[in-house]
Short mmCIF file of C-alpha atoms in Angstrom, two decimals:
data_model
loop_
_atom_site.label_atom_id
_atom_site.label_comp_id
_atom_site.label_asym_id
_atom_site.label_seq_id
_atom_site.Cartn_x
_atom_site.Cartn_y
_atom_site.Cartn_z
CA MET A 291 0.00 0.00 0.00
CA LYS A 292 2.96 2.30 0.59
CA LYS A 293 3.52 2.49 -3.12
CA GLU A 294 0.08 1.76 -4.54
CA VAL A 295 -1.64 4.75 -2.86
CA PRO A 296 0.88 7.39 -4.06
CA LEU A 297 0.87 5.84 -7.53
CA ALA A 298 -2.93 5.95 -7.64
CA ILE A 299 -2.95 9.59 -6.46
CA CYS A 300 -0.35 10.48 -9.09
CA PHE A 301 -2.33 8.76 -11.87
CA ILE A 302 -5.69 10.31 -10.93
CA VAL A 303 -4.32 13.82 -10.43
CA ALA A 304 -2.33 13.71 -13.69
CA LEU A 305 -5.38 12.42 -15.56
CA ILE A 306 -7.61 15.20 -14.20
CA TYR A 307 -5.01 17.84 -15.11
CA ILE A 308 -4.49 16.52 -18.64
CA VAL A 309 -8.22 16.15 -19.34
CA SER A 310 -9.01 19.61 -17.89
CA ASN A 311 -6.51 21.17 -20.29
CA TYR A 312 -8.06 19.51 -23.34
CA PHE A 313 -11.76 19.77 -22.41
CA THR A 314 -12.43 23.32 -21.30
CA GLY A 315 -15.89 24.46 -20.26
CA VAL A 316 -16.65 21.53 -17.94
CA GLU A 317 -17.36 23.07 -14.52
CA PHE A 318 -16.07 20.15 -12.45
CA LEU A 319 -12.79 19.88 -14.37
CA ALA A 320 -12.21 23.66 -14.25
CA THR A 321 -12.76 23.68 -10.47
CA MET A 322 -10.40 20.74 -10.01
CA LYS A 323 -7.74 22.39 -12.18
CA ASP A 324 -7.97 25.61 -10.11
CA LEU A 325 -7.66 23.59 -6.93
CA LEU A 326 -4.65 21.69 -8.23
CA ASP A 327 -3.02 24.96 -9.32
CA LYS A 328 -3.44 26.27 -5.75
CA TRP A 329 -1.94 23.08 -4.34
CA TYR A 330 0.94 23.48 -6.77
CA LEU A 331 1.67 26.89 -5.23
CA SER A 332 1.83 25.33 -1.75
CA VAL A 333 4.05 22.49 -2.96
CA ASP A 334 6.25 25.04 -4.74
CA ALA A 335 6.77 26.90 -1.45
CA ILE A 336 7.53 23.66 0.43
CA VAL A 337 10.10 22.74 -2.23
CA VAL A 338 12.09 25.87 -1.30
CA ALA A 339 12.26 24.66 2.31
CA ILE A 340 13.31 21.18 1.15
CA GLY A 341 16.00 22.79 -0.99
CA MET A 342 17.33 24.66 2.04
CA VAL A 343 17.47 21.47 4.10
CA ASN A 344 19.20 19.64 1.25
CA LEU A 345 21.79 22.42 0.81
CA ALA A 346 22.38 22.55 4.57
CA GLN A 347 22.99 18.77 4.66
CA ILE A 348 25.44 18.78 1.75
CA HIS A 349 27.38 21.89 2.72
CA GLY A 350 27.13 21.22 6.45
CA ARG A 351 28.95 17.90 5.93
CA ARG A 352 31.58 19.64 3.81
CA VAL A 353 32.19 22.23 6.55
CA ALA A 354 32.22 19.61 9.33
CA ASN A 355 34.80 17.49 7.47
CA LYS A 356 36.74 20.57 6.30
CA ARG A 357 36.76 19.29 2.74
CA GLU A 358 38.27 21.33 -0.12
CA GLY A 359 36.38 24.62 -0.53
CA TRP A 360 34.66 24.33 2.86
CA LEU A 361 34.96 28.08 3.41
CA PHE A 362 32.72 28.68 0.37
CA SER A 363 30.19 26.23 1.80
CA LEU A 364 30.26 28.05 5.13
CA TRP A 365 29.74 31.37 3.35
CA LEU A 366 26.81 29.91 1.40
CA MET A 367 25.13 28.72 4.59
CA LEU A 368 25.74 32.01 6.38
CA CYS A 369 24.16 33.95 3.50
CA MET A 370 21.25 31.53 3.08
CA PHE A 371 20.29 31.26 6.74
CA GLY A 372 21.26 34.88 7.43
CA MET A 373 18.82 36.21 4.82
CA PHE A 374 16.19 33.67 5.88
CA PHE A 375 16.19 34.49 9.62
CA VAL A 376 16.74 38.22 9.22
CA SER A 377 13.85 38.42 6.71
CA ILE A 378 11.46 36.52 8.97
CA PHE A 379 12.32 37.84 12.43
CA TRP A 380 13.68 41.33 11.77
CA PHE A 381 12.51 42.68 8.40
CA LYS A 382 9.17 40.82 8.61
CA GLY A 383 8.37 41.44 4.95
CA THR A 384 9.67 42.73 1.67
CA THR A 385 8.79 46.38 2.35
CA HIS A 386 11.38 46.83 5.11
CA VAL A 387 14.27 49.15 4.21
CA GLY A 388 16.79 46.52 5.31
CA TRP A 389 15.28 43.86 3.07
CA ASN A 390 15.23 46.31 0.16
CA PHE A 391 18.88 47.12 0.79
CA MET A 392 19.88 43.45 0.86
CA TYR A 393 17.91 42.68 -2.27
CA LYS A 394 18.44 45.79 -4.38
CA MET A 395 21.98 46.67 -3.32
CA ILE A 396 23.51 43.20 -2.98
CA ILE A 397 21.58 40.45 -4.75
CA SER A 398 20.49 42.51 -7.75
CA PRO A 399 23.96 43.93 -8.66
CA MET A 400 25.52 40.50 -8.15
CA ASN A 401 22.98 39.02 -10.55
CA ALA A 402 23.88 41.64 -13.18
CA THR A 403 27.62 41.15 -12.55
CA VAL A 404 27.46 37.39 -13.08
CA TYR A 405 25.64 37.91 -16.36
CA SER A 406 28.06 40.64 -17.48
CA THR A 407 31.12 38.44 -16.95
CA LEU A 408 29.83 36.17 -19.72
CA VAL A 409 31.25 38.52 -22.35
CA PHE A 410 34.78 37.76 -21.16
CA TYR A 411 34.27 34.02 -21.11
CA ILE A 412 32.60 34.07 -24.52
CA GLY A 413 35.46 36.15 -25.96
CA SER A 414 38.11 33.80 -24.61
CA ALA A 415 36.13 30.65 -25.52
CA ALA A 416 35.50 31.89 -29.09
CA TYR A 417 39.22 32.56 -29.57
CA ARG A 418 40.14 29.05 -28.42
CA SER A 419 37.33 27.02 -29.96
CA PHE A 420 36.74 28.55 -33.40
CA ARG A 421 39.74 26.87 -35.03
CA ILE A 422 39.26 25.44 -38.52
CA ARG A 423 40.20 21.87 -37.69
CA SER A 424 37.60 20.38 -40.06
CA MET A 425 35.07 21.44 -42.68
CA GLU A 426 32.29 21.52 -40.05
CA ALA A 427 34.41 23.77 -37.84
CA GLY A 428 35.03 26.00 -40.88
CA ILE A 429 31.28 26.32 -41.54
CA LEU A 430 30.72 27.13 -37.87
CA LEU A 431 33.37 29.86 -38.05
CA VAL A 432 31.86 31.43 -41.18
CA VAL A 433 28.38 31.41 -39.60
CA ALA A 434 29.78 32.93 -36.38
CA PHE A 435 31.45 35.67 -38.43
CA ILE A 436 28.23 36.52 -40.25
CA MET A 437 26.15 36.47 -37.05
CA MET A 438 28.59 38.59 -35.06
CA LEU A 439 28.89 41.20 -37.79
CA GLY A 440 25.22 41.07 -38.75
CA ARG A 441 23.94 41.66 -35.22
CA VAL A 442 25.87 44.92 -34.70
CA PRO A 443 26.24 48.10 -36.81
CA LEU A 444 29.93 47.28 -37.32
CA GLY A 445 29.03 44.88 -40.16
CA ALA A 446 27.31 47.59 -42.18
CA MET A 447 30.08 50.08 -41.39
CA LEU A 448 32.74 47.72 -42.78
CA LEU A 449 30.72 47.35 -46.01
CA GLY A 450 30.12 51.09 -46.41
CA GLY A 451 26.52 50.99 -45.23
CA ASN A 452 25.53 47.79 -47.06
CA GLN A 453 23.27 45.60 -44.92
CA ALA A 454 24.50 42.30 -46.43
CA PHE A 455 25.73 40.91 -43.10
CA ALA A 456 22.48 41.83 -41.34
CA THR A 457 20.40 40.27 -44.14
CA ALA A 458 22.49 37.08 -44.07
CA ALA A 459 22.31 36.89 -40.25
CA ASP A 460 18.55 37.35 -40.43
CA TRP A 461 18.26 34.53 -43.01
CA LEU A 462 20.42 32.23 -40.85
CA LEU A 463 18.17 32.89 -37.86
CA ARG A 464 14.91 32.47 -39.75
CA VAL A 465 15.71 29.44 -41.92
CA PRO A 466 18.47 27.00 -40.83
CA ASN A 467 18.27 27.99 -37.15
CA SER A 468 14.47 27.79 -36.99
CA ALA A 469 14.49 24.38 -38.68
CA GLY A 470 17.06 23.05 -36.22
CA MET A 471 15.46 24.63 -33.17
CA ARG A 472 12.03 23.32 -34.11
CA GLY A 473 13.44 19.80 -34.34
CA ILE A 474 15.11 20.15 -30.94
CA GLN A 475 11.97 21.60 -29.35
CA ILE A 476 9.67 18.91 -30.79
CA GLY A 477 12.13 16.24 -29.67
CA ALA A 478 12.33 17.69 -26.17
CA ALA A 479 8.52 17.93 -25.98
CA LEU A 480 8.12 14.29 -27.04
CA GLY A 481 10.73 13.31 -24.47
CA GLY A 482 8.81 15.27 -21.82
CA ILE A 483 5.54 13.54 -22.76
CA ALA A 484 7.22 10.11 -22.61
CA THR A 485 8.68 10.85 -19.16
CA ALA A 486 5.36 12.20 -17.90
CA LEU A 487 3.58 9.06 -19.12
CA ARG A 488 6.17 6.85 -17.44
CA ILE A 489 5.63 8.67 -14.12
CA MET A 490 1.85 8.69 -14.52
CA LEU A 491 1.68 4.97 -15.28
CA GLY A 492 4.02 4.07 -12.43
CA ILE A 493 6.87 2.82 -14.64
CA GLU A 494 9.17 5.57 -13.37
CA ARG A 495 9.02 5.56 -9.55
CA GLY A 496 12.12 7.50 -8.60
CA TYR A 497 10.05 10.25 -6.96
CA LEU A 498 8.77 7.72 -4.40
CA GLY A 499 12.29 7.20 -3.11
CA GLY A 500 14.38 4.07 -3.56
CA THR A 501 15.42 2.77 -6.95
CA GLY A 502 12.05 2.25 -8.56
CA GLU A 503 12.29 -1.54 -8.23
CA MET B 283 55.87 34.10 -32.32
CA TRP B 284 53.12 31.99 -33.95
CA GLU B 285 52.94 29.90 -30.79
CA LYS B 286 52.17 33.05 -28.81
CA ILE B 287 49.50 34.13 -31.29
CA ALA B 288 47.90 30.69 -31.15
CA ASN B 289 47.90 30.67 -27.34
CA VAL B 290 47.21 34.19 -26.10
CA ASP B 291 46.69 34.28 -22.33
CA ARG B 292 43.00 34.73 -21.55
CA ARG B 293 43.84 37.58 -19.15
CA VAL B 294 45.13 39.56 -22.15
CA ILE B 295 41.79 39.02 -23.90
CA TYR B 296 39.89 40.07 -20.75
CA ALA B 297 42.00 43.23 -20.35
CA LEU B 298 41.59 44.23 -24.00
CA MET B 299 37.86 43.57 -23.79
CA ILE B 300 37.49 45.88 -20.78
CA LEU B 301 39.56 48.54 -22.57
CA VAL B 302 37.59 48.37 -25.81
CA ILE B 303 34.18 48.42 -24.05
CA ALA B 304 35.21 51.27 -21.74
CA LEU B 305 36.59 53.37 -24.61
CA ALA B 306 33.46 52.82 -26.72
CA LEU B 307 31.20 53.76 -23.81
CA LEU B 308 33.24 56.85 -22.91
CA ASN B 309 33.81 58.01 -26.51
CA PRO B 310 30.91 56.76 -28.63
CA ILE B 311 31.30 57.34 -32.36
CA GLY B 312 27.57 56.93 -33.01
CA MET B 313 27.38 54.13 -35.55
CA ALA B 314 24.33 54.32 -37.80
CA ILE B 315 21.40 52.24 -36.55
CA VAL B 316 19.30 50.88 -39.41
CA PRO B 317 16.09 49.22 -38.12
CA SER B 318 15.63 45.61 -39.19
CA GLN B 319 12.34 44.34 -40.61
CA ALA B 320 11.62 42.41 -37.38
CA THR B 321 11.83 45.57 -35.27
CA ILE B 322 9.85 47.59 -37.82
CA ASP B 323 7.15 44.88 -37.66
CA ALA B 324 6.97 45.22 -33.85
CA TYR B 325 6.81 49.01 -34.08
CA ASN B 326 4.11 48.96 -36.77
CA TYR B 327 2.04 46.39 -34.87
CA ILE B 328 2.00 48.53 -31.73
CA GLU B 329 1.44 51.70 -33.76
CA ALA B 330 -1.59 50.10 -35.41
CA MET B 331 -3.26 49.35 -32.05
CA PRO B 332 -6.21 51.67 -31.27
CA ASN B 333 -5.54 54.61 -28.95
CA GLY B 334 -6.34 53.83 -25.32
CA SER B 335 -5.61 50.09 -25.65
CA ILE B 336 -4.79 48.17 -22.48
CA VAL B 337 -1.39 46.52 -22.76
CA TRP B 338 0.00 43.86 -20.45
CA LEU B 339 3.74 44.14 -19.86
CA GLY B 340 5.24 40.87 -18.63
CA MET B 341 8.53 41.70 -16.94
CA GLU B 342 10.02 38.20 -17.05
CA PHE B 343 13.64 39.02 -16.27
CA SER B 344 16.03 40.04 -13.52
CA SER B 345 18.92 42.51 -13.30
CA GLY B 346 21.01 40.40 -15.69
CA GLY B 347 18.70 41.43 -18.53
CA VAL B 348 18.49 45.15 -17.72
CA THR B 349 20.99 46.29 -20.37
CA GLU B 350 19.15 44.64 -23.24
CA LEU B 351 15.53 44.76 -22.12
CA ILE B 352 14.96 47.99 -20.19
CA PRO B 353 15.77 50.21 -23.23
CA ALA B 354 13.19 48.30 -25.30
CA ALA B 355 10.63 48.57 -22.50
CA GLN B 356 11.21 52.32 -22.16
CA ALA B 357 10.91 52.88 -25.92
CA ILE B 358 7.65 50.89 -26.04
CA ILE B 359 6.21 52.75 -23.03
CA ARG B 360 7.08 56.07 -24.72
CA GLN B 361 5.30 54.98 -27.89
CA GLY B 362 2.37 53.67 -25.86
CA PHE B 363 1.92 56.79 -23.73
CA LYS B 364 1.82 58.88 -26.92
CA LYS B 365 -1.11 56.69 -27.98
CA ASP B 366 -2.76 56.86 -24.53
CA PHE B 367 -2.18 53.18 -23.85
CA LYS B 368 -2.83 51.89 -20.35
CA PHE B 369 -0.16 49.55 -19.03
CA VAL B 370 -0.52 46.77 -16.49
CA CYS B 371 2.82 45.19 -15.50
CA ALA B 372 3.55 42.02 -13.58
CA GLY B 373 5.83 39.05 -13.78
CA MET B 374 6.74 35.55 -12.71
CA TRP B 375 10.34 36.61 -12.00
CA GLN B 376 11.22 37.84 -8.52
CA GLN B 377 12.52 41.19 -9.72
CA ALA B 378 9.56 41.85 -12.02
CA GLY B 379 8.23 44.70 -9.88
CA ASP B 380 11.61 46.43 -9.63
CA MET B 381 12.17 46.06 -13.36
CA ALA B 382 8.80 47.68 -14.11
CA GLU B 383 9.60 50.57 -11.74
CA MET B 384 12.97 51.00 -13.46
CA ALA B 385 11.38 51.06 -16.92
CA PHE B 386 8.73 53.62 -15.96
CA SER B 387 10.94 55.77 -13.70
CA ILE B 388 12.53 57.72 -16.58
CA VAL B 389 9.64 57.71 -19.05
CA GLU B 390 7.14 58.80 -16.40
CA LYS B 391 8.96 62.13 -16.06
CA GLU B 392 8.59 62.78 -19.81
CA PHE B 393 4.80 62.38 -19.52
CA PRO B 394 3.76 64.39 -16.43
CA ASP B 395 0.08 63.96 -17.26
CA LYS B 396 0.33 60.17 -16.86
CA GLN B 397 -0.57 58.96 -13.40
CA TYR B 398 0.14 55.79 -11.51
CA GLY B 399 -3.04 53.81 -11.00
CA VAL B 400 -4.81 55.58 -13.86
CA ASP B 401 -2.44 55.10 -16.79
CA TRP B 402 -0.25 52.32 -15.44
CA VAL B 403 -0.16 49.83 -12.65
CA ASN B 404 2.74 47.73 -11.43
CA ILE B 405 1.37 44.53 -9.90
CA GLY B 406 4.95 43.29 -9.51
CA TYR B 407 6.18 39.81 -8.80
CA LYS B 408 3.68 37.18 -7.84
CA PRO B 409 4.89 33.68 -6.96
CA GLY B 410 3.91 30.40 -8.54
CA GLY B 411 5.76 30.42 -11.83
CA GLU B 412 3.59 29.50 -14.81
CA VAL B 413 0.65 28.60 -12.55
CA LEU B 414 0.23 32.35 -12.08
CA LEU B 415 -0.88 32.75 -15.70
CA PRO B 416 -4.04 30.59 -15.51
CA ALA B 417 -4.83 32.36 -12.23
CA LEU B 418 -4.59 35.72 -14.01
CA ILE B 419 -7.11 34.50 -16.56
CA ASN B 420 -9.61 33.82 -13.79
CA ASP B 421 -9.14 36.91 -11.64
CA VAL B 422 -6.18 39.31 -11.56
CA ASN B 423 -7.11 40.65 -8.12
CA GLU B 424 -7.20 37.19 -6.57
CA ALA B 425 -4.03 36.03 -8.34
CA ALA B 426 -2.21 39.14 -7.09
CA LYS B 427 -3.62 38.74 -3.57
CA GLY B 428 -5.19 42.17 -3.93
CA ILE B 429 -2.02 44.29 -3.72
CA ASP B 430 0.39 45.85 -6.19
CA HIS B 431 4.19 46.24 -6.03
CA ARG B 432 3.81 49.52 -4.08
CA GLN B 433 1.54 47.83 -1.51
CA ASN B 434 -1.60 49.63 -2.76
CA GLN B 435 -4.90 47.81 -2.77
CA LEU B 436 -5.56 46.93 -6.41
CA SER B 437 -9.25 47.73 -5.89
CA SER B 438 -8.28 51.33 -5.09
CA LEU B 439 -6.58 51.86 -8.48
CA PRO B 440 -8.95 53.20 -11.19
CA LEU B 441 -7.24 51.30 -14.03
CA MET B 442 -7.93 47.97 -12.34
CA SER B 443 -11.69 48.53 -12.64
CA GLN B 444 -11.19 48.06 -16.41
CA PHE B 445 -8.76 45.18 -15.96
CA LYS B 446 -10.35 42.28 -14.13
CA THR B 447 -8.58 39.44 -15.93
CA ILE B 448 -5.70 39.16 -18.35
CA LYS B 449 -8.39 38.59 -21.01
CA ASP B 450 -8.98 42.36 -20.84
CA ALA B 451 -5.55 42.99 -22.38
CA ASP B 452 -5.64 44.08 -26.03
CA LEU B 453 -1.98 43.24 -26.45
CA ILE B 454 0.61 41.36 -24.43
CA ILE B 455 4.24 42.44 -24.57
CA ILE B 456 6.78 40.40 -22.65
CA PHE B 457 10.43 41.04 -21.82
CA CYS B 458 12.23 37.76 -21.28
CA THR B 459 15.59 36.33 -20.38
CA GLY B 460 14.54 32.70 -20.02
CA THR B 461 12.02 30.41 -18.35
CA PRO B 462 9.28 31.18 -17.40
CA GLY B 463 8.83 33.25 -20.52
CA GLU B 464 7.22 33.16 -23.96
CA GLN B 465 6.44 29.41 -23.98
CA GLN B 466 4.37 29.73 -20.81
CA TYR B 467 2.49 32.78 -22.17
CA ILE B 468 1.77 30.99 -25.47
CA LYS B 469 0.63 27.83 -23.68
CA HIS B 470 -1.66 29.41 -21.09
CA VAL B 471 -2.66 32.87 -22.32
CA THR B 472 -2.01 34.11 -25.83
CA GLY B 473 -2.68 30.75 -27.55
CA PRO B 474 -6.00 29.81 -25.91
CA LEU B 475 -7.28 33.41 -25.65
CA ASN B 476 -5.97 34.55 -29.05
CA ILE B 477 -4.36 37.70 -27.65
CA PRO B 478 -1.49 39.05 -29.79
CA LEU B 479 1.97 38.62 -28.26
CA ILE B 480 5.08 40.71 -28.89
CA GLU B 481 8.37 39.85 -27.26
CA SER B 482 11.60 41.62 -26.45
CA ALA B 483 14.30 39.06 -25.66
CA ILE B 484 18.00 39.00 -24.89
CA SER B 485 20.23 38.06 -27.82
CA VAL B 486 21.18 34.58 -26.57
CA SER B 487 17.50 33.57 -26.41
CA VAL B 488 16.68 34.67 -29.95
CA PRO B 489 17.57 31.41 -31.79
CA GLY B 490 15.19 29.46 -29.53
CA ILE B 491 12.36 31.95 -30.03
CA MET B 492 12.52 32.15 -33.84
CA PRO B 493 10.24 29.10 -34.45
CA PHE B 494 7.47 30.85 -32.48
CA VAL B 495 7.92 34.01 -34.55
CA GLN B 496 7.77 32.01 -37.78
CA SER B 497 4.62 30.20 -36.66
CA GLY B 498 2.94 33.53 -35.84
CA GLN B 499 2.56 32.68 -32.15
CA ILE B 500 4.76 35.69 -31.49
CA LYS B 501 3.67 38.57 -33.75
CA ALA B 502 7.02 40.36 -33.63
CA LEU B 503 10.35 40.05 -31.86
CA ILE B 504 12.66 42.80 -30.64
CA ALA B 505 15.95 40.94 -30.57
CA GLY B 506 18.53 41.89 -27.99
CA MET B 507 20.20 45.24 -27.54
CA LYS B 508 20.35 45.73 -31.30
CA GLY B 509 16.57 45.39 -31.52
CA ALA B 510 16.20 47.80 -28.59
CA ALA B 511 18.50 50.32 -30.28
CA GLU B 512 16.51 50.02 -33.49
CA TYR B 513 13.29 50.55 -31.52
CA GLU B 514 14.74 53.66 -29.88
CA ALA B 515 15.60 54.93 -33.36
CA LEU B 516 12.05 54.26 -34.59
CA VAL B 517 10.47 55.99 -31.58
CA GLY B 518 12.90 58.86 -32.12
CA VAL B 519 14.32 59.06 -28.61
CA PRO B 520 17.95 57.83 -28.41
CA GLY B 521 18.59 55.91 -25.23
CA PRO B 522 20.97 53.50 -23.53
CA ALA B 523 20.67 50.79 -26.21
CA MET B 524 21.82 53.12 -29.01
CA ALA B 525 24.65 54.28 -26.75
CA GLY B 526 25.63 50.68 -26.05
CA MET B 527 25.76 49.55 -29.68
CA ASP B 528 29.22 51.02 -30.22
CA ALA B 529 30.57 49.04 -27.27
CA GLN B 530 28.88 45.87 -28.52
CA SER B 531 30.20 46.47 -32.05
CA PHE B 532 33.78 46.90 -30.90
CA SER B 533 33.63 43.94 -28.52
CA HIS B 534 32.37 41.78 -31.42
CA GLY B 535 35.16 43.22 -33.58
CA LEU B 536 37.77 42.32 -30.96
CA ILE B 537 36.48 38.75 -30.63
CA LEU B 538 36.53 38.38 -34.44
CA LEU B 539 40.08 39.72 -34.55
CA PHE B 540 41.17 37.16 -31.99
CA MET B 541 39.37 34.41 -33.88
CA ILE B 542 41.33 35.32 -37.04
CA LEU B 543 44.63 35.56 -35.16
CA GLY B 544 43.94 32.26 -33.42
CA ASN B 545 43.43 30.52 -36.77
CA ILE B 546 46.53 32.09 -38.31
CA GLY B 547 48.58 30.98 -35.30
CA TYR B 548 47.00 27.52 -35.40
CA TYR B 549 47.82 26.97 -39.08
CA ALA B 550 51.33 28.41 -38.80
CA THR B 551 52.25 26.16 -35.86
CA ARG B 552 50.51 23.13 -37.35
CA ASN B 553 52.54 23.36 -40.60
CA LYS B 554 55.72 23.81 -38.57
CA LYS B 555 55.01 20.69 -36.56
CA GLY B 556 54.09 18.80 -39.77
#
């Protein structure tokens, strides 16, 4: 019963959600879908707490055993629990000036900084990886050249105002890229459906704990 | 020498990159911005909307996307305010409310007759990820728990009396850096309700979005900082995106230069070894 009940709940709930998405206008299904959406919000909030416990377990062990990089783990836990307790017991909400300071003056600039550093990594990675070692690598290099010049005004400036690079970059995005991306997206969607069906039918039981045997 | 060219220390590349970007930002040469057809399509679509339309702005990004998305948002708000559009902003991303405030903060001063609560409302971030979208279809007030980003009661804001559900939006414009983003809007809102969707996205997301543009699920796409710069040019108010295009151009130029040098060095050393 330990496994049968959760599997039955999973199957019934998944079935209701799928059917309610395809057959709109049925009062009972719409009400159930709303209810499930609300439950999802609660589960979503609980998942954050589980994530904190999980992080604390992993990094706590690393600190306790003084493994390599344990100082970073300690810093992570200090920041995580620091923000958590201060927000709940001192700031008591997101309107407090202290919370705003922590969020807008620390987290927000750090977020922007991490994203900004990408330009350096991309520059260095492009220099090292775009070597014409084969015909495929050569094609990749030519496409990269066209895209990089076509997506900035520099391309037109080099050609005396001619928009050839921009036109070629636009074509690459609309035709070969779209064809490839569509294939990837359809493939990923089919993979998602297959996984969902496996979970729904009880073939994939990893979420119950154990090995699914 | 060829060995050195083939294996330039990455710190040299980083230093030159900083130098080139800083010089371009401090001394812009003002490269000509020629709007692409995609950006013109977005501009024309919004321009063709009736005056007084209600537009939903989905601020689906965080500070990492500010450079590319805020200029586009400001240019669209400028265009919209000239046409007496009413804007309702919200988002599934935690910084959605702050991003909306940032976008309106400058433009609001250019339109002193536009009032918060009457001409625009910032509902801000509401948790739940994509589950928020179906909730917005049912009842915006309930989905937002009755309060906006500034802690006002939504029921006290005049604009919200005309905007009970997201179905009341004549147009949806979203600003995205990732997931949740356009796929969630298409799945839950714009697809089933047949509401037109326009997107402004960061450059790295553009390849993944193109199939949705081709299929017509996204009416028009403003792609990256270049798209934002083009939009600023179309609206006629130069802004941060146009200013940033020189820096982006030169950084691309530097990367291309290193790619050429890397290949020259690679072939020279390879022949030597052979």
